Amino acid sequence: MTTASQLRTLVTIRSQAAGDDALGQPTGAWGTLATVRADVRHTNGAETLQAGARVSAVQASVRIRRRADVTPAMRVMIGAVEYDIRAVVPVEDGRTFMDLACEARR
């Protein structure tokens, strides 16, 4: 069971801002949705070749207090590293927390 004292890492949840530039194209800018405390666990890492270049992928599980506004279309900043949210998983221990399955590629 997770307790509030285990949420030791400050993370920033980012969402893509809606808006168009002067030519009517989507801006693609990312803005801060919220800064929250989390329990971050790096679960896996791998290095592969893509298009002749080495690419490393790091997977993490980020447990935060349950929020209704977090979706897989968002990103999480852990320190200076940006992770794509791949899935939002509710934790069934009283529905207080949720896990974000995340991945960063470098």
JSON list of C-alpha atoms in Angstrom, two decimals:
[
{"chain": "A", "resi": 1, "resn": "MET", "atom": "CA", "xyz": [0.00, 0.00, 0.00]},
{"chain": "A", "resi": 2, "resn": "THR", "atom": "CA", "xyz": [1.32, 3.42, -0.94]},
{"chain": "A", "resi": 3, "resn": "THR", "atom": "CA", "xyz": [1.40, 6.23, 1.59]},
{"chain": "A", "resi": 4, "resn": "ALA", "atom": "CA", "xyz": [1.83, 9.96, 1.07]},
{"chain": "A", "resi": 5, "resn": "SER", "atom": "CA", "xyz": [5.33, 9.78, 2.60]},
{"chain": "A", "resi": 6, "resn": "GLN", "atom": "CA", "xyz": [6.49, 7.67, -0.37]},
{"chain": "A", "resi": 7, "resn": "LEU", "atom": "CA", "xyz": [5.73, 10.51, -2.81]},
{"chain": "A", "resi": 8, "resn": "ARG", "atom": "CA", "xyz": [9.26, 11.96, -2.61]},
{"chain": "A", "resi": 9, "resn": "THR", "atom": "CA", "xyz": [9.92, 13.23, -6.12]},
{"chain": "A", "resi": 10, "resn": "LEU", "atom": "CA", "xyz": [8.53, 16.45, -7.55]},
{"chain": "A", "resi": 11, "resn": "VAL", "atom": "CA", "xyz": [7.37, 15.93, -11.17]},
{"chain": "A", "resi": 12, "resn": "THR", "atom": "CA", "xyz": [5.68, 18.17, -13.70]},
{"chain": "A", "resi": 13, "resn": "ILE", "atom": "CA", "xyz": [2.78, 16.95, -15.84]},
{"chain": "A", "resi": 14, "resn": "ARG", "atom": "CA", "xyz": [2.71, 18.69, -19.22]},
{"chain": "A", "resi": 15, "resn": "SER", "atom": "CA", "xyz": [-0.03, 18.86, -21.83]},
{"chain": "A", "resi": 16, "resn": "GLN", "atom": "CA", "xyz": [0.02, 20.06, -25.39]},
{"chain": "A", "resi": 17, "resn": "ALA", "atom": "CA", "xyz": [-1.46, 23.53, -25.55]},
{"chain": "A", "resi": 18, "resn": "ALA", "atom": "CA", "xyz": [-4.32, 24.13, -27.94]},
{"chain": "A", "resi": 19, "resn": "GLY", "atom": "CA", "xyz": [-3.74, 27.04, -30.23]},
{"chain": "A", "resi": 20, "resn": "ASP", "atom": "CA", "xyz": [-2.73, 28.07, -33.71]},
{"chain": "A", "resi": 21, "resn": "ASP", "atom": "CA", "xyz": [0.10, 30.20, -35.03]},
{"chain": "A", "resi": 22, "resn": "ALA", "atom": "CA", "xyz": [-0.31, 33.12, -37.46]},
{"chain": "A", "resi": 23, "resn": "LEU", "atom": "CA", "xyz": [-0.71, 30.70, -40.39]},
{"chain": "A", "resi": 24, "resn": "GLY", "atom": "CA", "xyz": [-3.42, 28.67, -38.65]},
{"chain": "A", "resi": 25, "resn": "GLN", "atom": "CA", "xyz": [-1.14, 25.69, -37.91]},
{"chain": "A", "resi": 26, "resn": "PRO", "atom": "CA", "xyz": [-1.17, 24.03, -34.47]},
{"chain": "A", "resi": 27, "resn": "THR", "atom": "CA", "xyz": [1.66, 25.44, -32.34]},
{"chain": "A", "resi": 28, "resn": "GLY", "atom": "CA", "xyz": [2.67, 22.11, -30.78]},
{"chain": "A", "resi": 29, "resn": "ALA", "atom": "CA", "xyz": [3.79, 23.91, -27.63]},
{"chain": "A", "resi": 30, "resn": "TRP", "atom": "CA", "xyz": [3.74, 22.06, -24.31]},
{"chain": "A", "resi": 31, "resn": "GLY", "atom": "CA", "xyz": [2.49, 23.76, -21.15]},
{"chain": "A", "resi": 32, "resn": "THR", "atom": "CA", "xyz": [2.46, 22.81, -17.49]},
{"chain": "A", "resi": 33, "resn": "LEU", "atom": "CA", "xyz": [-0.75, 21.17, -16.28]},
{"chain": "A", "resi": 34, "resn": "ALA", "atom": "CA", "xyz": [0.41, 20.54, -12.70]},
{"chain": "A", "resi": 35, "resn": "THR", "atom": "CA", "xyz": [3.45, 19.98, -10.51]},
{"chain": "A", "resi": 36, "resn": "VAL", "atom": "CA", "xyz": [2.86, 17.10, -8.11]},
{"chain": "A", "resi": 37, "resn": "ARG", "atom": "CA", "xyz": [4.72, 14.75, -5.77]},
{"chain": "A", "resi": 38, "resn": "ALA", "atom": "CA", "xyz": [5.32, 11.22, -7.05]},
{"chain": "A", "resi": 39, "resn": "ASP", "atom": "CA", "xyz": [6.89, 7.86, -6.31]},
{"chain": "A", "resi": 40, "resn": "VAL", "atom": "CA", "xyz": [9.12, 7.23, -9.35]},
{"chain": "A", "resi": 41, "resn": "ARG", "atom": "CA", "xyz": [10.42, 3.75, -10.14]},
{"chain": "A", "resi": 42, "resn": "HIS", "atom": "CA", "xyz": [12.54, 3.08, -13.20]},
{"chain": "A", "resi": 43, "resn": "THR", "atom": "CA", "xyz": [11.41, -0.34, -14.35]},
{"chain": "A", "resi": 44, "resn": "ASN", "atom": "CA", "xyz": [13.40, -1.06, -17.51]},
{"chain": "A", "resi": 45, "resn": "GLY", "atom": "CA", "xyz": [15.96, 0.29, -19.91]},
{"chain": "A", "resi": 46, "resn": "ALA", "atom": "CA", "xyz": [17.21, -0.79, -23.31]},
{"chain": "A", "resi": 47, "resn": "GLU", "atom": "CA", "xyz": [19.46, 0.40, -26.10]},
{"chain": "A", "resi": 48, "resn": "THR", "atom": "CA", "xyz": [18.65, -0.25, -29.75]},
{"chain": "A", "resi": 49, "resn": "LEU", "atom": "CA", "xyz": [19.65, 0.85, -33.22]},
{"chain": "A", "resi": 50, "resn": "GLN", "atom": "CA", "xyz": [17.14, 2.92, -35.18]},
{"chain": "A", "resi": 51, "resn": "ALA", "atom": "CA", "xyz": [18.05, 4.28, -38.60]},
{"chain": "A", "resi": 52, "resn": "GLY", "atom": "CA", "xyz": [21.70, 3.54, -37.87]},
{"chain": "A", "resi": 53, "resn": "ALA", "atom": "CA", "xyz": [21.78, 5.54, -34.62]},
{"chain": "A", "resi": 54, "resn": "ARG", "atom": "CA", "xyz": [21.86, 4.23, -31.06]},
{"chain": "A", "resi": 55, "resn": "VAL", "atom": "CA", "xyz": [18.68, 5.03, -29.15]},
{"chain": "A", "resi": 56, "resn": "SER", "atom": "CA", "xyz": [18.13, 4.30, -25.48]},
{"chain": "A", "resi": 57, "resn": "ALA", "atom": "CA", "xyz": [14.66, 3.84, -24.01]},
{"chain": "A", "resi": 58, "resn": "VAL", "atom": "CA", "xyz": [14.00, 4.13, -20.29]},
{"chain": "A", "resi": 59, "resn": "GLN", "atom": "CA", "xyz": [10.69, 3.03, -18.81]},
{"chain": "A", "resi": 60, "resn": "ALA", "atom": "CA", "xyz": [9.35, 4.33, -15.52]},
{"chain": "A", "resi": 61, "resn": "SER", "atom": "CA", "xyz": [6.31, 3.92, -13.33]},
{"chain": "A", "resi": 62, "resn": "VAL", "atom": "CA", "xyz": [5.21, 7.21, -11.77]},
{"chain": "A", "resi": 63, "resn": "ARG", "atom": "CA", "xyz": [2.67, 6.93, -8.94]},
{"chain": "A", "resi": 64, "resn": "ILE", "atom": "CA", "xyz": [0.77, 10.12, -8.14]},
{"chain": "A", "resi": 65, "resn": "ARG", "atom": "CA", "xyz": [-2.41, 11.03, -6.30]},
{"chain": "A", "resi": 66, "resn": "ARG", "atom": "CA", "xyz": [-5.43, 10.29, -8.45]},
{"chain": "A", "resi": 67, "resn": "ARG", "atom": "CA", "xyz": [-6.40, 13.03, -10.91]},
{"chain": "A", "resi": 68, "resn": "ALA", "atom": "CA", "xyz": [-9.18, 13.07, -13.48]},
{"chain": "A", "resi": 69, "resn": "ASP", "atom": "CA", "xyz": [-7.33, 15.28, -15.95]},
{"chain": "A", "resi": 70, "resn": "VAL", "atom": "CA", "xyz": [-4.26, 13.14, -16.80]},
{"chain": "A", "resi": 71, "resn": "THR", "atom": "CA", "xyz": [-4.29, 11.27, -20.14]},
{"chain": "A", "resi": 72, "resn": "PRO", "atom": "CA", "xyz": [-1.82, 9.23, -22.22]},
{"chain": "A", "resi": 73, "resn": "ALA", "atom": "CA", "xyz": [-1.49, 12.21, -24.59]},
{"chain": "A", "resi": 74, "resn": "MET", "atom": "CA", "xyz": [0.54, 14.05, -21.93]},
{"chain": "A", "resi": 75, "resn": "ARG", "atom": "CA", "xyz": [4.15, 14.03, -20.73]},
{"chain": "A", "resi": 76, "resn": "VAL", "atom": "CA", "xyz": [5.89, 13.94, -17.36]},
{"chain": "A", "resi": 77, "resn": "MET", "atom": "CA", "xyz": [9.08, 15.85, -16.54]},
{"chain": "A", "resi": 78, "resn": "ILE", "atom": "CA", "xyz": [11.26, 14.03, -14.00]},
{"chain": "A", "resi": 79, "resn": "GLY", "atom": "CA", "xyz": [14.14, 16.36, -13.35]},
{"chain": "A", "resi": 80, "resn": "ALA", "atom": "CA", "xyz": [15.35, 17.45, -16.80]},
{"chain": "A", "resi": 81, "resn": "VAL", "atom": "CA", "xyz": [14.13, 14.30, -18.58]},
{"chain": "A", "resi": 82, "resn": "GLU", "atom": "CA", "xyz": [10.81, 14.30, -20.42]},
{"chain": "A", "resi": 83, "resn": "TYR", "atom": "CA", "xyz": [8.82, 11.05, -20.43]},
{"chain": "A", "resi": 84, "resn": "ASP", "atom": "CA", "xyz": [5.85, 10.25, -22.69]},
{"chain": "A", "resi": 85, "resn": "ILE", "atom": "CA", "xyz": [2.89, 8.84, -20.76]},
{"chain": "A", "resi": 86, "resn": "ARG", "atom": "CA", "xyz": [2.02, 5.51, -22.40]},
{"chain": "A", "resi": 87, "resn": "ALA", "atom": "CA", "xyz": [-0.83, 4.46, -20.06]},
{"chain": "A", "resi": 88, "resn": "VAL", "atom": "CA", "xyz": [-2.76, 5.74, -17.05]},
{"chain": "A", "resi": 89, "resn": "VAL", "atom": "CA", "xyz": [-3.47, 2.91, -14.61]},
{"chain": "A", "resi": 90, "resn": "PRO", "atom": "CA", "xyz": [-5.73, 3.34, -11.57]},
{"chain": "A", "resi": 91, "resn": "VAL", "atom": "CA", "xyz": [-4.42, 1.70, -8.38]},
{"chain": "A", "resi": 92, "resn": "GLU", "atom": "CA", "xyz": [-7.18, -0.26, -6.69]},
{"chain": "A", "resi": 93, "resn": "ASP", "atom": "CA", "xyz": [-6.04, 0.31, -3.09]},
{"chain": "A", "resi": 94, "resn": "GLY", "atom": "CA", "xyz": [-8.86, 2.66, -2.18]},
{"chain": "A", "resi": 95, "resn": "ARG", "atom": "CA", "xyz": [-8.62, 4.62, -5.47]},
{"chain": "A", "resi": 96, "resn": "THR", "atom": "CA", "xyz": [-6.33, 7.20, -3.93]},
{"chain": "A", "resi": 97, "resn": "PHE", "atom": "CA", "xyz": [-3.42, 6.84, -6.36]},
{"chain": "A", "resi": 98, "resn": "MET", "atom": "CA", "xyz": [-2.79, 6.20, -10.05]},
{"chain": "A", "resi": 99, "resn": "ASP", "atom": "CA", "xyz": [0.25, 4.92, -11.94]},
{"chain": "A", "resi": 100, "resn": "LEU", "atom": "CA", "xyz": [1.58, 6.52, -15.10]},
{"chain": "A", "resi": 101, "resn": "ALA", "atom": "CA", "xyz": [3.46, 4.07, -17.33]},
{"chain": "A", "resi": 102, "resn": "CYS", "atom": "CA", "xyz": [6.07, 6.30, -18.98]},
{"chain": "A", "resi": 103, "resn": "GLU", "atom": "CA", "xyz": [8.90, 6.03, -21.49]},
{"chain": "A", "resi": 104, "resn": "ALA", "atom": "CA", "xyz": [11.76, 8.33, -22.45]},
{"chain": "A", "resi": 105, "resn": "ARG", "atom": "CA", "xyz": [13.85, 7.96, -25.62]},
{"chain": "A", "resi": 106, "resn": "ARG", "atom": "CA", "xyz": [17.25, 9.52, -26.07]}
]
